[in-house]
Short mmCIF file of C-alpha atoms in Angstrom, two decimals:
data_model
loop_
_atom_site.label_atom_id
_atom_site.label_comp_id
_atom_site.label_asym_id
_atom_site.label_seq_id
_atom_site.Cartn_x
_atom_site.Cartn_y
_atom_site.Cartn_z
CA SER S 1 -10.95 -53.21 -271.21
CA MET S 2 -12.43 -52.26 -267.90
CA ALA S 3 -16.02 -52.27 -266.70
CA ARG S 4 -17.96 -51.66 -263.51
CA ILE S 5 -20.20 -54.42 -262.26
CA SER S 6 -22.75 -54.48 -259.49
CA MET S 7 -24.63 -57.37 -257.92
CA LEU S 8 -27.69 -57.49 -255.77
CA PHE S 9 -26.66 -60.54 -253.77
CA ASP S 10 -28.69 -62.61 -251.31
CA LEU S 11 -26.17 -62.82 -248.47
CA LEU S 12 -27.87 -65.74 -246.71
CA ASN S 13 -28.59 -67.94 -249.74
CA LEU S 14 -25.43 -66.94 -251.64
CA THR S 15 -27.40 -66.17 -254.80
CA THR S 16 -27.17 -63.28 -257.23
CA LEU S 17 -30.60 -61.68 -257.60
CA ASP S 18 -29.59 -59.10 -260.22
CA GLY S 19 -26.40 -58.15 -262.00
CA GLN S 20 -25.48 -54.96 -263.83
CA ILE S 21 -22.49 -54.13 -266.01
CA ASP S 22 -21.61 -50.70 -267.35
CA ALA S 23 -18.66 -48.53 -268.33
CA TYR S 24 -15.92 -48.26 -265.72
CA THR S 25 -16.81 -44.58 -265.35
CA ALA S 26 -20.36 -45.46 -264.23
CA SER S 27 -21.28 -44.67 -260.64
CA GLU S 28 -21.78 -47.52 -258.16
CA ARG S 29 -24.84 -45.62 -256.90
CA ASP S 30 -26.36 -45.46 -260.39
CA LEU S 31 -25.88 -49.19 -260.78
CA ALA S 32 -27.41 -49.75 -257.33
CA ARG S 33 -30.54 -47.86 -258.45
CA LYS S 34 -30.98 -50.38 -261.26
CA HIS S 35 -31.33 -53.10 -258.61
CA PHE S 36 -34.29 -51.33 -256.95
CA LYS S 37 -36.93 -53.30 -258.89
CA PHE S 38 -35.57 -56.54 -257.40
CA ILE S 39 -35.77 -55.37 -253.76
CA ASN S 40 -38.93 -56.32 -251.85
CA PRO S 41 -40.11 -53.31 -249.81
CA GLY S 42 -40.63 -54.16 -246.16
CA LYS S 43 -39.04 -57.62 -246.57
CA ASP S 44 -35.46 -57.12 -247.73
CA LEU S 45 -32.62 -55.30 -246.02
CA VAL S 46 -29.95 -54.07 -248.45
CA ILE S 47 -26.49 -54.03 -246.89
CA MET S 48 -24.00 -51.76 -248.64
CA ASP S 49 -20.36 -50.88 -248.17
CA ARG S 50 -18.89 -47.42 -247.65
CA GLY S 51 -18.75 -46.57 -251.37
CA TYR S 52 -22.51 -46.14 -251.43
CA PRO S 53 -23.50 -43.55 -248.81
CA SER S 54 -25.43 -40.74 -250.42
CA ILE S 55 -28.31 -38.81 -248.95
CA ARG S 56 -30.01 -38.95 -252.34
CA LEU S 57 -29.67 -42.75 -252.62
CA MET S 58 -30.92 -43.22 -249.05
CA TYR S 59 -33.78 -40.81 -249.78
CA GLU S 60 -34.77 -42.76 -252.90
CA MET S 61 -34.66 -46.06 -251.02
CA GLN S 62 -36.80 -44.72 -248.18
CA GLN S 63 -39.31 -43.22 -250.61
CA GLY S 64 -39.61 -46.67 -252.22
CA GLY S 65 -39.97 -48.45 -248.87
CA LYS S 66 -36.61 -50.22 -249.30
CA ASP S 67 -34.66 -50.78 -246.09
CA PHE S 68 -30.91 -50.39 -246.00
CA CYS S 69 -27.86 -50.64 -243.78
CA ILE S 70 -24.84 -48.77 -245.17
CA ARG S 71 -21.32 -48.59 -243.78
CA MET S 72 -20.26 -44.98 -243.40
CA LYS S 73 -16.83 -43.43 -243.64
CA ASP S 74 -15.76 -41.96 -240.30
CA ASN S 75 -15.85 -38.43 -241.66
CA TRP S 76 -18.84 -38.84 -243.98
CA TRP S 77 -21.22 -36.64 -242.08
CA VAL S 78 -20.90 -34.46 -239.02
CA GLU S 79 -23.29 -36.72 -237.04
CA VAL S 80 -21.06 -39.76 -237.62
CA LYS S 81 -17.92 -37.90 -236.58
CA GLU S 82 -19.61 -36.50 -233.46
CA MET S 83 -20.90 -39.94 -232.45
CA LEU S 84 -17.44 -41.46 -232.82
CA ASP S 85 -15.84 -38.57 -230.89
CA ASN S 86 -18.46 -38.72 -228.10
CA GLY S 87 -18.57 -42.51 -227.73
CA GLU S 88 -22.25 -42.71 -228.76
CA THR S 89 -23.46 -46.00 -230.23
CA ASP S 90 -27.08 -45.62 -231.41
CA LYS S 91 -28.80 -42.42 -232.49
CA ILE S 92 -31.67 -41.22 -234.69
CA VAL S 93 -30.57 -38.48 -237.11
CA HIS S 94 -32.17 -36.37 -239.81
CA PHE S 95 -30.63 -35.55 -243.18
CA LYS S 96 -31.80 -32.95 -245.68
CA LEU S 97 -31.33 -33.44 -249.39
CA PRO S 98 -28.55 -31.22 -250.70
CA ALA S 99 -29.68 -28.51 -253.13
CA LYS S 100 -28.05 -30.37 -256.05
CA ASP S 101 -30.33 -33.39 -255.41
CA ARG S 102 -33.65 -31.62 -254.91
CA ASP S 103 -34.77 -32.61 -258.44
CA VAL S 104 -35.57 -36.03 -256.97
CA LEU S 105 -38.53 -34.46 -255.11
CA ASN S 106 -40.39 -34.22 -258.41
CA GLU S 107 -39.91 -37.94 -259.06
CA TYR S 108 -41.71 -38.73 -255.81
CA ASN S 109 -44.22 -35.86 -256.07
CA THR S 110 -43.31 -34.47 -252.66
CA THR S 111 -41.85 -31.39 -251.04
CA ASN S 112 -40.45 -33.34 -248.08
CA ASP S 113 -36.68 -33.06 -248.47
CA GLU S 114 -35.70 -34.81 -245.23
CA ILE S 115 -35.03 -38.40 -244.26
CA THR S 116 -34.73 -39.95 -240.85
CA CYS S 117 -32.06 -42.58 -240.30
CA ARG S 118 -30.43 -44.41 -237.45
CA ILE S 119 -26.67 -44.32 -237.01
CA VAL S 120 -25.16 -47.24 -235.13
CA ILE S 121 -21.52 -47.52 -234.09
CA VAL S 122 -20.30 -51.10 -233.60
CA GLU S 123 -16.97 -52.26 -232.25
CA LEU S 124 -15.35 -55.09 -234.17
CA SER S 125 -13.33 -57.89 -232.63
CA ASP S 126 -10.07 -56.08 -233.51
CA GLY S 127 -11.21 -52.97 -231.61
CA LYS S 128 -12.00 -50.89 -234.71
CA ARG S 129 -15.32 -49.06 -234.77
CA GLU S 130 -17.65 -49.07 -237.76
CA ALA S 131 -20.44 -46.56 -238.35
CA LEU S 132 -23.57 -47.96 -239.98
CA CYS S 133 -26.58 -45.99 -241.22
CA THR S 134 -29.93 -47.76 -241.45
CA SER S 135 -33.49 -46.95 -242.37
CA ILE S 136 -34.74 -49.29 -239.64
CA LEU S 137 -35.40 -47.00 -236.71
CA ASP S 138 -37.15 -49.52 -234.45
CA ASN S 139 -34.75 -50.98 -231.87
CA GLU S 140 -37.12 -53.93 -231.35
CA LYS S 141 -37.21 -54.81 -235.04
CA LEU S 142 -33.43 -54.51 -235.33
CA PRO S 143 -31.72 -54.33 -231.93
CA TYR S 144 -28.36 -52.64 -231.56
CA GLU S 145 -26.77 -55.97 -230.56
CA ALA S 146 -27.61 -57.46 -233.99
CA PHE S 147 -25.64 -54.96 -236.10
CA ARG S 148 -22.16 -56.41 -235.66
CA THR S 149 -23.31 -59.85 -236.84
CA LEU S 150 -25.54 -58.37 -239.52
CA TYR S 151 -22.79 -56.32 -241.09
CA HIS S 152 -20.41 -59.29 -240.98
CA TYR S 153 -22.71 -61.04 -243.49
CA ARG S 154 -21.75 -58.40 -246.05
CA TRP S 155 -18.50 -60.25 -246.54
CA ASN S 156 -20.44 -62.92 -248.48
CA ILE S 157 -20.83 -60.53 -251.41
CA GLU S 158 -17.04 -60.20 -251.62
CA GLU S 159 -16.88 -63.98 -251.91
CA GLY S 160 -19.58 -63.81 -254.59
CA TYR S 161 -17.56 -61.33 -256.63
CA LYS S 162 -14.47 -63.51 -256.20
CA ALA S 163 -16.35 -66.54 -257.54
CA TYR S 164 -17.43 -64.65 -260.67
CA LYS S 165 -13.95 -63.24 -261.26
CA CYS S 166 -12.38 -66.70 -261.05
#
């Protein structure tokens, strides 16, 4: 038997706030949506790994006032690839919902199909570069220098999963 699980995990207090279990074929993004009711808009910052990037998911989070920071694959979107190629480290970008996801506009009673995000490229201690996408655009609220440390906290969820598996 195999299943897919998802946790909304408080990375600083090492506490599971919500857990979901579903068929192994279930999407991580669909399980993440089930956590939405446990996220405090304007107070929480959801940190996600590179399996989660989706313009639709980011759109839904922004529409609900939920802040996020998501690790991006290097080739996920043209903006990320260009930033990596050009040595850029912090940039505001705009994404449009793909045609296949436009049904979500009805859920939020809007015609606005665009989101604004901030892409940040951080260099890790081993020299590798990570691309992060966040809904927090304000450099004073979340300065560039904080992202490397912030994303490092994500590792605590891996430890949380390990504890449950053992």
